[in-house]
Amino acid sequence: MQLELFGMARELVGAPSVDVPMAGPATLDALIVALARTYPQLLGTVIDLDRSVLIEPNVLLLDGRRAPDRTETFDESDRPCLLFVPSGG
Amino acid sequence: MMYAGPREVLEVDLTTRVTRRYALDDDVFAQTLGGVGLAVWLIERYVEKQGRIDPLGPENPLVFAAGPFASTPVPAANKHALATISPLTGFLNEGLSSSHWSAVLRRCGLAALVIEGVAPDWSILVVDDGDVRIEPAGDVLAMSPRETTKRLRERFRDRTLRVCAIGIAGERGVRFASIENDGRQAGRGGSGAVMGSKRLKAIALRGHGDVNVANPKRVAAISAILRDRATGPATAKYRILGTGANLRVLQRMGQLPTRNFTGAIFEGAERITPEAARESRAAFVELRAGCAGCPVQCEHMYVRRGRDRRAAAASEYESVWAFGPNCGIDDLDAVLDAIALCDEYGLDTISTGATIAFGMEAAQRGLIAGDAFATPLAFGNSAVLRPAIEAIVSGDGVGGLLQMGVRGAAERLGPRSQGFAMHVKGLELPGYEPRTLPTYALSLAVCTRGACHNRAASYDLDLRRPDAVFTDEERVRTAIAAEDEAILWDSLVLCKFVRGCFVDFATEAAELWSAVSGLDMEAEELRLRAQSTWARKRRINARLGWTAADDTLPVRLFEPICDGPHAGRCVEAKKLATLQKVYEAERGIDRRCAAAQAAIREV
């Protein structure tokens, strides 16, 4: 599944997007586990060490507009983005 | 136990040259905590005494109040608050700055410094431990804050002298002039113009006193934990990328205000992201800086390779946004130059960029001359930034109009410009799109300071769950919680960039406050203190003439966004009115009462 990266995720991976190996549509939890397995450099900064949640302020939004709930499945056509909640400035 | 920290207030009347030092009771610190809470408490006493205040008149007090954790081991806490009546809004303006000056204020034995009156000639205020002097400004006049600091250090033969100063913009009364210390600015609301109106160029501090804490062991233990957390993932975004990283994200979300809020997508965004500068190491050099005692060191400055490093500019999101997307400019060199120029002249970058963007649209509509400069005052023209900023400072030609800020300029241009005058209560909007952020829109409308994203930071809810449906009550509760929490951060004063380092902020902050101050407090009491300060801010504004009509948003925000994924969205006037009613009920605001207060003052 193609995943767009922003902020620390992009910094740590060194690319604006990545292919996360998924068999088909996935839930957020499944994507996080697969992402952690493929890009372990995200552990501890973007993904929690137990691989279950994203660390604040990182969030996953579909097309930058919609937060999937934990049971919802989505695929590449939903344009998932791993970004952070902007603040301050 | 008694309050352990410095408790004295130094009042300086520049007109009479009389100074007075007095100690505050424990009760004042227990009520206000310090920082913004204390500054607002002090301002209210002046407003009660004086009634209507001309922001640029001698009666307007300029208050500096130290953060209660400054000059202690607590990390990210060397900060001070500043409060005065804003020449942009006519209402209360409270801001923050940080670093060494804040710490030394307390080492001078001071909890606060209050400046009144007008000096007969341009002056420097010197607080040299217990000695207070007013000296001629002399050769530092017309210098930048940075040059002023350097020259005063030479004059005093002391490289550790701490200086806060205004630039030429403050000297000339530009309504959005800033005050700088240690490379940090109290930027918003025109406090620099207030300092300039007093003919006070700089305040130099030298302090060597001890700053005591009530429970040194406990403070050291908590500080060590916070310091450790502040070097972890909770601050990675600020530490490694800086706030400029917001730009790419907001662009992706379709929420990047562009060309004076005419759009929410900027086609040139990628070319001006600080990350792009960082990634092209061949083109730009990155420099890092931060406040004294802060492990985060969040400031990321860039300068084109080969140029003098002293020309490096901070790439904070709001500054880059103001001169970039908001002016339709995708030239990073020009944006960084504009930011550096603002720092040199002592101007708030948000208001400067927003006012130029307003000027660009006014020129586009034929309300002001588009050929006022050698190059067109037009969206996308990077070459106009420098001459426009210089004109704002000099007041020449169109600059005389723009230096009044967006509201002042729009009033001068007449009703045809009101539709695109992007301000709340006279303070120009920062770089978040209220039409996509309904909770934030409410917060902006009711904010006592005007359009301030740091006092009205409820956008977090909207950005985290952009598609979620919330009840009016949920939005109002979020807005109120964000206001109160901001007051707590600004009173304690802790940098908001370490908020991820607290698991339960109110509880941990109460423990920290008790250990530092010696005045025991529970989390709930801390929240009540924030509410008291909020009420104090409202009372001050009511006395200064606030009416319910001031709590509104720019006309453009009630019109639909024209591009991007959120095209068609707008702030619905009826919805905003409903939210305001719920907010006022929750906060206990009586519109008639506020009006009555104003009427009493007029009588």
XYZ file of C-alpha atoms in Angstrom:
692
model
C 0.000 0.000 0.000
C 1.354 3.400 -0.980
C 1.624 5.673 2.057
C 2.502 9.385 1.939
C 4.865 10.537 4.674
C 5.262 13.907 6.350
C 7.238 15.380 9.225
C 9.337 13.016 11.289
C 8.154 9.951 9.373
C 9.511 11.389 6.115
C 12.674 12.535 7.860
C 13.406 9.101 9.332
C 12.551 7.120 6.212
C 14.134 9.631 3.866
C 11.381 9.478 1.267
C 8.080 11.302 0.643
C 6.184 8.042 0.292
C 6.696 4.331 0.866
C 5.199 1.045 -0.220
C 3.984 -0.903 2.768
C 3.504 -4.599 1.973
C -0.164 -5.381 2.641
C -2.200 -8.251 1.207
C -5.239 -6.048 0.644
C -7.314 -3.420 2.414
C -6.084 -2.913 5.940
C -7.094 -1.457 9.248
C -5.033 1.264 10.906
C -3.668 -1.267 13.419
C -2.554 -3.629 10.662
C -0.898 -0.827 8.728
C 1.008 0.329 11.815
C 2.319 -3.207 12.450
C 3.399 -3.621 8.814
C 4.963 -0.174 8.732
C 6.945 -0.858 11.897
C 8.175 -4.151 10.463
C 9.299 -2.580 7.188
C 10.646 0.678 8.597
C 11.874 -0.029 12.130
C 13.551 3.381 12.239
C 10.071 4.786 12.941
C 9.853 2.913 16.244
C 10.160 5.130 19.287
C 9.585 8.392 17.413
C 6.580 7.882 15.145
C 5.331 4.440 16.182
C 5.168 3.321 19.783
C 7.679 0.641 20.740
C 4.866 -1.878 21.254
C 3.846 -1.280 17.599
C 0.221 -0.645 18.495
C -0.206 3.125 18.171
C 1.245 6.203 16.561
C 3.085 8.489 18.947
C 1.608 11.977 19.418
C 1.337 14.196 17.416
C 1.481 11.730 14.490
C -1.836 10.736 12.920
C -3.031 8.839 9.889
C -5.544 10.644 7.704
C -7.105 9.430 4.492
C -6.387 11.923 1.746
C -5.374 14.336 4.495
C -9.015 14.806 5.393
C -10.494 11.893 7.263
C -9.394 9.925 10.323
C -10.301 6.230 9.979
C -11.569 4.519 13.083
C -9.676 1.487 14.274
C -11.934 -1.126 12.707
C -12.328 0.548 9.321
C -10.420 -0.902 6.389
C -8.943 1.224 3.643
C -6.632 0.771 0.696
C -4.306 2.734 -1.508
C -7.142 4.434 -3.352
C -8.044 6.172 -0.072
C -4.642 7.898 -0.267
C -3.476 7.300 3.318
C -1.095 9.941 4.711
C 1.039 9.646 7.819
C 1.365 13.201 9.055
C 1.303 15.170 12.293
C -1.167 17.579 13.794
C 0.239 21.034 13.030
C 0.565 23.438 15.916
C 2.121 26.725 16.886
C 4.521 28.525 14.660
C 5.353 28.408 53.705
C 6.163 31.715 52.007
C 6.616 32.318 48.279
C 10.233 31.365 47.618
C 10.975 33.366 44.473
C 11.706 37.049 43.861
C 8.622 39.047 44.796
C 9.408 42.671 44.056
C 7.864 44.908 41.431
C 9.924 47.766 40.040
C 7.837 50.700 38.807
C 9.579 53.246 36.628
C 7.922 56.510 35.637
C 9.901 57.798 32.680
C 8.234 61.218 32.828
C 9.170 61.994 36.421
C 12.153 59.610 36.543
C 10.768 58.338 39.847
C 11.273 54.657 40.564
C 9.572 52.603 43.214
C 10.190 49.048 44.395
C 7.631 47.164 46.384
C 7.029 43.570 47.363
C 3.947 41.579 46.428
C 2.175 39.401 48.980
C 2.124 35.630 48.740
C -1.529 35.899 47.912
C -0.817 37.656 44.605
C 1.439 34.813 43.461
C -1.058 32.239 44.684
C -3.773 34.006 42.674
C -1.850 34.753 39.502
C 1.070 32.257 39.463
C 3.297 34.746 37.586
C 3.999 35.448 33.915
C 0.836 36.396 32.029
C -1.320 35.942 35.135
C 0.757 38.464 37.067
C 1.151 40.869 34.128
C -2.604 40.927 33.556
C -3.235 41.422 37.297
C -0.908 44.432 37.291
C -2.458 45.885 34.123
C -5.950 45.625 35.591
C -4.936 47.887 38.467
C -3.893 50.589 35.991
C -6.971 50.191 33.846
C -9.217 50.446 36.915
C -7.410 53.605 37.939
C -7.227 55.270 34.530
C -10.289 54.105 32.617
C -9.768 54.681 28.893
C -6.137 54.369 27.882
C -4.505 55.698 24.729
C -2.188 52.828 23.739
C 0.471 55.276 22.598
C -0.091 57.717 25.456
C 2.011 58.055 28.602
C -0.747 56.439 30.663
C -0.363 53.054 28.976
C 1.704 50.822 31.259
C 4.178 48.377 29.776
C 4.504 45.407 32.090
C 7.147 42.687 32.056
C 6.470 39.776 34.418
C 8.916 36.936 34.919
C 7.875 33.343 34.634
C 7.937 31.758 38.101
C 10.226 28.943 36.902
C 12.735 31.252 35.202
C 16.283 30.950 36.483
C 15.492 27.614 38.138
C 16.465 24.130 36.908
C 13.049 23.679 35.230
C 13.705 23.241 31.482
C 12.051 25.366 28.760
C 10.993 27.883 31.409
C 13.291 30.894 31.070
C 10.456 33.054 29.862
C 8.691 36.284 30.688
C 5.325 37.769 29.867
C 4.638 41.221 28.619
C 1.346 43.074 28.843
C 0.133 46.436 27.663
C -2.763 47.968 25.753
C -2.276 47.237 22.070
C -2.101 50.055 19.520
C -3.434 47.591 16.950
C -6.513 46.483 18.866
C -7.050 49.053 21.613
C -7.489 46.076 23.925
C -5.251 44.063 26.213
C -2.188 42.599 24.561
C -0.208 39.996 26.447
C 2.756 38.265 24.895
C 5.756 36.178 25.745
C 9.462 36.185 25.153
C 12.232 34.070 26.547
C 15.835 33.230 27.238
C 18.544 34.984 29.256
C 16.742 38.316 29.759
C 13.855 36.502 31.454
C 16.211 34.666 33.796
C 18.187 37.787 34.705
C 15.010 39.745 35.473
C 14.530 37.386 38.406
C 18.208 37.568 39.340
C 17.646 41.309 39.756
C 15.212 40.302 42.493
C 12.195 41.185 40.382
C 8.912 39.449 39.738
C 7.822 42.286 37.451
C 8.864 45.566 35.897
C 6.291 48.260 35.082
C 7.139 51.185 32.810
C 4.960 54.294 32.753
C 5.178 57.798 31.328
C 7.274 59.177 28.492
C 10.952 60.029 28.714
C 11.831 63.573 27.579
C 14.558 62.146 25.331
C 15.305 58.702 23.936
C 16.523 56.603 26.851
C 17.841 53.299 28.097
C 16.584 51.855 31.351
C 19.344 50.104 33.255
C 18.588 47.729 36.111
C 21.941 46.841 37.608
C 21.050 44.481 40.456
C 19.586 46.934 43.000
C 20.614 50.071 41.089
C 18.166 51.622 38.610
C 19.250 54.312 36.142
C 17.766 56.048 33.130
C 20.519 56.841 30.649
C 20.509 58.577 27.261
C 20.003 56.208 24.361
C 22.759 58.052 22.513
C 24.292 56.205 19.609
C 21.993 53.160 19.710
C 19.084 55.089 18.250
C 18.024 53.802 14.816
C 19.919 50.579 15.428
C 18.462 47.108 15.140
C 17.791 45.267 18.411
C 20.781 43.047 17.724
C 23.107 46.013 17.087
C 21.684 47.796 20.126
C 22.569 44.827 22.307
C 26.087 44.669 20.900
C 26.670 48.398 21.353
C 25.324 48.467 24.911
C 27.543 45.548 25.834
C 30.488 47.557 24.555
C 29.297 50.623 26.455
C 29.027 48.658 29.698
C 32.105 46.557 28.920
C 30.051 43.516 29.826
C 29.360 40.741 27.338
C 26.834 39.178 29.700
C 24.617 42.281 29.803
C 21.069 41.255 28.867
C 19.122 43.643 26.700
C 15.618 43.881 25.333
C 15.208 46.530 22.679
C 13.043 47.884 19.919
C 14.154 48.510 16.354
C 13.455 51.456 14.077
C 9.851 50.272 13.620
C 9.189 50.718 17.333
C 10.918 54.097 17.357
C 8.662 55.250 14.522
C 5.455 53.917 16.035
C 4.632 51.193 13.518
C 1.588 49.613 15.115
C 2.938 46.083 14.832
C 6.459 46.720 16.075
C 7.990 44.026 18.278
C 10.313 43.943 21.286
C 13.359 41.689 21.035
C 15.703 40.120 23.547
C 18.346 37.439 22.990
C 17.121 36.963 19.413
C 13.567 36.216 20.605
C 10.627 38.524 20.026
C 7.469 39.510 21.819
C 6.032 40.031 18.389
C 2.309 40.399 18.229
C 0.096 43.351 19.055
C 2.545 46.238 18.715
C 4.208 46.272 22.139
C 7.293 47.690 20.408
C 5.277 50.749 19.368
C 4.213 51.226 23.003
C 7.843 51.060 24.137
C 8.752 53.492 21.363
C 5.974 55.876 22.404
C 7.741 56.086 25.768
C 11.017 56.955 24.024
C 12.513 53.883 25.608
C 14.942 52.227 23.229
C 16.115 49.406 25.467
C 16.091 47.840 28.913
C 19.470 46.528 30.021
C 19.651 44.075 32.896
C 22.498 42.866 35.035
C 21.551 40.663 37.949
C 23.557 38.363 40.165
C 21.105 37.519 42.933
C 20.139 33.987 43.887
C 16.763 32.680 42.812
C 15.507 30.319 45.467
C 13.108 27.438 45.105
C 11.168 25.987 48.021
C 12.099 22.357 47.553
C 15.369 22.101 45.599
C 15.525 18.298 45.647
C 11.996 17.877 44.331
C 12.501 20.576 41.687
C 15.730 18.893 40.544
C 14.023 15.495 40.318
C 11.027 16.746 38.318
C 13.263 18.861 36.097
C 15.462 15.877 35.301
C 12.413 13.884 34.204
C 11.136 16.751 32.048
C 14.556 17.332 30.533
C 14.790 13.667 29.623
C 11.326 13.703 28.038
C 12.149 16.937 26.220
C 14.904 15.204 24.296
C 12.609 12.324 23.273
C 9.856 11.804 20.698
C 7.528 14.359 22.297
C 9.604 17.221 20.930
C 11.219 15.526 17.909
C 9.142 17.580 15.471
C 10.332 20.872 16.951
C 13.878 19.714 17.646
C 14.636 18.140 14.315
C 12.316 19.914 11.887
C 10.992 23.083 13.544
C 7.515 24.534 13.203
C 8.137 25.222 9.516
C 7.232 21.580 8.933
C 3.577 22.630 9.381
C 3.589 24.089 5.881
C 3.824 20.820 3.954
C 1.189 19.206 6.165
C -1.330 22.038 5.928
C -0.848 22.114 2.161
C -1.554 18.371 1.977
C -4.648 18.855 4.107
C -5.857 21.618 1.790
C -5.835 24.074 4.664
C -3.031 26.489 3.806
C -4.374 30.056 3.672
C -3.150 31.543 0.407
C -3.128 35.037 -1.130
C -4.850 36.824 1.733
C -7.172 33.868 2.376
C -8.554 33.786 -1.158
C -7.547 30.115 -1.392
C -6.403 27.187 0.720
C -3.907 25.529 -1.640
C -0.636 27.150 -2.665
C 0.889 25.731 -5.817
C 4.371 26.955 -4.834
C 4.307 25.603 -1.273
C 6.915 22.919 -1.788
C 9.502 25.443 -2.985
C 9.415 27.388 0.278
C 9.151 24.659 2.905
C 12.040 24.850 5.347
C 12.355 21.080 4.876
C 13.108 21.679 1.197
C 15.885 24.061 2.243
C 17.157 21.462 4.662
C 17.088 18.725 2.065
C 19.033 20.853 -0.427
C 22.166 21.175 1.644
C 24.101 22.324 -1.392
C 21.951 25.462 -1.581
C 21.244 26.375 2.045
C 23.080 26.254 5.355
C 21.017 25.368 8.404
C 21.841 26.947 11.755
C 20.278 25.962 15.065
C 19.447 28.094 18.090
C 17.227 28.073 21.112
C 16.435 29.676 24.422
C 18.651 29.547 27.493
C 18.076 26.388 29.492
C 15.978 24.670 26.853
C 16.999 21.227 25.605
C 14.723 21.466 22.554
C 16.605 24.223 20.671
C 13.726 24.539 18.234
C 14.891 27.426 16.097
C 15.974 26.382 12.605
C 17.555 29.188 10.635
C 18.581 29.115 7.011
C 20.820 31.176 4.789
C 21.849 30.587 1.205
C 25.275 28.970 1.061
C 27.993 31.554 0.493
C 26.107 34.404 2.191
C 27.028 35.916 5.541
C 25.661 33.602 8.231
C 24.481 36.607 10.209
C 21.827 37.001 7.498
C 20.264 33.658 8.483
C 16.533 33.868 9.184
C 14.371 31.752 11.458
C 12.017 29.548 9.472
C 9.067 29.531 11.878
C 5.882 28.400 10.191
C 3.938 31.613 10.752
C 6.716 33.808 9.377
C 7.257 31.663 6.283
C 3.500 31.478 5.753
C 2.987 35.230 6.120
C 5.464 36.167 3.381
C 5.089 32.953 1.370
C 1.613 31.530 0.704
C -0.219 34.535 2.111
C 1.562 36.822 -0.369
C 1.540 34.158 -3.096
C 5.349 34.083 -3.076
C 7.289 30.870 -3.727
C 10.824 32.293 -3.562
C 12.436 31.021 -0.350
C 15.333 33.498 -0.535
C 12.884 36.420 -0.665
C 10.822 34.971 2.186
C 13.888 34.465 4.390
C 15.132 37.965 3.529
C 11.768 39.431 4.545
C 11.885 37.586 7.884
C 15.442 38.772 8.549
C 14.465 42.327 7.622
C 11.572 42.238 10.097
C 13.961 41.120 12.818
C 16.349 43.919 11.912
C 13.643 46.605 12.003
C 11.763 45.051 14.929
C 8.506 44.099 13.217
C 6.038 41.296 13.859
C 6.375 38.960 10.867
C 2.738 37.786 10.897
C 1.244 41.273 10.883
C 3.830 42.555 8.398
C 3.169 39.749 5.918
C -0.588 39.944 6.442
C -0.601 43.699 5.921
C 1.438 43.412 2.720
C -0.959 40.704 1.492
C -3.852 43.069 2.236
C -2.014 45.784 0.287
C -1.533 43.397 -2.644
C -5.241 42.673 -2.793
C -6.120 46.353 -2.389
C -3.829 47.114 -5.344
C -5.383 44.298 -7.355
C -8.794 45.879 -6.752
C -7.562 49.337 -7.658
C -7.945 50.758 -4.144
C -4.283 51.687 -3.870
C -1.701 52.262 -6.563
C -0.134 49.016 -7.724
C 2.896 50.969 -8.931
C 3.626 52.518 -5.552
C 7.012 50.822 -5.668
C 9.495 50.315 -8.467
C 8.066 46.819 -8.774
C 4.341 45.939 -8.664
C 2.602 45.472 -5.331
C 1.091 42.219 -6.523
C 0.602 38.653 -5.283
C 3.523 36.501 -6.305
C 6.008 39.334 -6.783
C 8.853 38.485 -4.416
C 10.762 41.626 -5.391
C 8.209 43.849 -3.659
C 8.672 42.408 -0.162
C 11.795 44.386 0.690
C 10.579 47.798 -0.575
C 7.179 47.235 1.059
C 8.771 46.453 4.441
C 11.084 49.449 4.130
C 8.119 51.680 3.284
C 6.203 50.376 6.310
C 9.113 51.403 8.522
C 9.717 54.774 6.854
C 6.016 55.591 6.528
C 6.630 56.957 3.050
C 3.871 56.728 0.438
C 1.794 53.571 0.731
C 3.950 52.652 3.715
C 2.147 55.303 5.747
C -1.083 53.420 5.133
C 0.309 49.923 5.681
C 2.107 50.770 8.920
C -1.316 51.178 10.544
C -1.965 47.450 10.150
C -4.823 45.827 8.266
C -7.687 47.332 10.268
C -6.230 50.836 10.260
C -5.491 50.661 6.536
C -8.954 49.290 5.755
C -10.608 52.066 7.755
C -8.635 54.590 5.711
C -9.462 52.911 2.389
C -13.153 52.724 3.134
C -15.933 50.116 3.000
C -14.779 48.461 -0.237
C -11.744 47.085 1.581
C -13.597 45.679 4.591
C -14.438 42.458 2.769
C -10.815 41.372 2.615
C -9.431 42.930 5.806
C -8.213 39.817 7.592
C -8.092 40.690 11.273
C -9.971 40.059 14.519
C -10.239 43.099 16.786
C -7.410 44.639 14.747
C -4.899 41.794 15.097
C -4.069 40.156 11.760
C -4.890 36.472 11.248
C -2.177 33.822 11.581
C -1.731 30.929 9.118
C -4.559 28.577 10.016
C -7.739 28.439 7.903
C -10.743 29.072 10.204
C -13.252 27.994 7.535
C -12.043 24.399 7.861
C -11.605 24.602 11.647
C -14.947 25.428 13.295
C -13.750 25.214 16.895
C -10.792 27.433 16.127
C -13.108 29.901 14.371
C -15.082 30.305 17.593
C -11.880 30.670 19.631
C -10.573 33.365 17.304
C -13.793 35.351 17.440
C -13.908 35.483 21.236
C -10.172 35.782 21.904
C -9.370 38.801 24.069
C -6.139 39.434 22.161
C -7.676 39.274 18.688
C -6.586 36.742 16.073
C -3.980 34.874 18.087
C -3.367 31.184 17.405
C -1.463 30.786 20.663
C -4.327 31.954 22.872
C -6.980 30.242 20.741
C -5.264 26.939 20.010
C -8.394 24.817 19.791
C -7.557 23.978 16.171
C -6.014 20.760 17.469
C -9.442 19.115 17.711
C -10.416 20.166 14.179
C -7.125 19.123 12.602
C -6.952 15.762 14.390
C -10.483 14.755 13.380
C -11.256 16.902 10.337
C -14.294 14.859 9.343
C -15.780 14.287 12.781
C -19.070 15.766 13.899
C -18.997 17.464 17.278
C -21.825 18.964 19.276
C -21.852 22.679 20.017
C -21.156 21.881 23.650
C -18.123 19.750 22.755
C -16.678 22.515 20.595
C -17.278 25.142 23.275
C -15.766 22.989 26.007
C -12.729 22.416 23.798
C -12.380 26.124 23.087
C -12.620 27.008 26.776
C -10.204 24.271 27.807
C -7.711 25.499 25.198
C -8.008 29.093 26.454
C -7.529 28.086 30.076
C -4.672 25.755 29.311
C -2.897 28.466 27.318
C -3.229 30.796 30.313
C -1.683 28.157 32.569
C 1.264 27.623 30.224
C 1.690 31.381 29.845
C 1.470 32.086 33.546
C 3.805 29.361 34.711
C 5.539 30.259 32.003
C 6.495 27.041 30.218
C 7.168 26.725 26.521
C 4.178 25.096 24.816
C 6.542 23.046 22.691
C 7.146 20.758 25.675
C 3.458 20.038 26.254
C 3.970 16.479 25.022
C 6.412 15.971 27.900
C 3.593 16.021 30.451
C 1.340 13.038 30.987
C -1.256 14.951 33.049
C -0.314 18.595 32.671
C -2.415 20.180 35.431
C -1.410 17.607 38.037
C 2.284 17.635 37.179
C 2.352 21.421 36.794
C 0.694 21.834 40.209
C 3.350 19.617 41.766
C 6.085 21.586 40.029
C 4.561 24.920 41.060
C 4.311 23.798 44.688
C 7.911 22.576 44.756
C 9.265 25.749 43.163
C 7.122 28.368 44.883
C 6.437 26.821 48.266
C 2.740 27.639 47.888
C 0.944 24.311 47.780
C -1.605 23.934 45.049
C -3.710 21.126 43.592
C -4.477 20.669 39.903
C -8.037 21.910 40.273
C -6.871 25.075 42.017
C -4.465 25.671 39.166
C -7.338 25.467 36.694
C -9.305 27.961 38.778
C -6.376 30.387 38.642
C -6.456 30.189 34.858
C -10.172 30.956 34.857
C -9.586 33.967 37.121
C -6.973 35.336 34.753
C -9.307 34.772 31.809
C -12.024 36.751 33.629
C -9.505 39.487 34.405
C -8.618 39.768 30.715
C -12.296 40.083 29.830
C -12.863 42.724 32.506
C -9.941 44.753 31.221
C -11.281 44.671 27.677
C -14.768 45.594 28.896
C -13.345 48.642 30.623
C -11.483 49.533 27.441
C -14.717 49.588 25.493
C -15.261 46.003 24.335
C -18.725 45.248 23.028
C -20.213 41.984 21.781
C -19.797 43.274 18.220
C -16.017 43.010 18.645
C -16.261 39.214 18.967
C -16.558 38.485 15.291
C -14.560 37.302 12.280
C -13.499 38.916 9.000
C -16.218 39.063 6.323
C -14.217 36.807 3.990
C -14.464 33.875 6.387
C -18.245 33.840 5.923
C -17.667 33.329 2.197
C -16.766 29.910 0.735
C -13.221 28.686 0.113
C -12.738 28.707 -3.642
C -10.223 25.899 -4.166
C -8.887 22.599 -2.895
C -10.613 19.731 -1.137
C -12.504 22.076 1.183
C -13.894 24.292 -1.584
C -17.293 25.609 -0.602
C -16.712 25.503 3.149
C -17.186 28.692 5.131
C -17.927 29.886 8.640
C -21.697 29.880 8.928
C -22.792 33.061 10.657
C -25.749 31.404 12.387
C -23.600 28.529 13.585
C -20.959 30.883 14.933
C -23.644 32.896 16.735
C -25.004 29.716 18.311
C -21.551 28.633 19.432
C -20.919 32.095 20.879
C -24.132 31.915 22.880
C -23.154 28.535 24.306
C -19.661 29.889 24.999
C -21.004 32.970 26.773
C -23.382 30.856 28.854
C -20.587 28.474 29.808
C -18.219 31.349 30.630
C -20.875 33.393 32.408
C -20.527 36.394 30.093
C -23.391 38.851 30.272
C -23.284 41.057 27.189
C -25.473 43.674 28.849
C -23.225 43.662 31.890
C -20.163 44.339 29.742
C -21.996 47.139 27.983
C -23.047 48.571 31.329
C -19.458 48.527 32.536
C -18.436 50.480 29.465
C -21.263 52.943 30.042
C -20.244 53.507 33.650
C -16.760 54.300 32.498
C -18.087 56.846 29.981
C -20.119 58.569 32.703
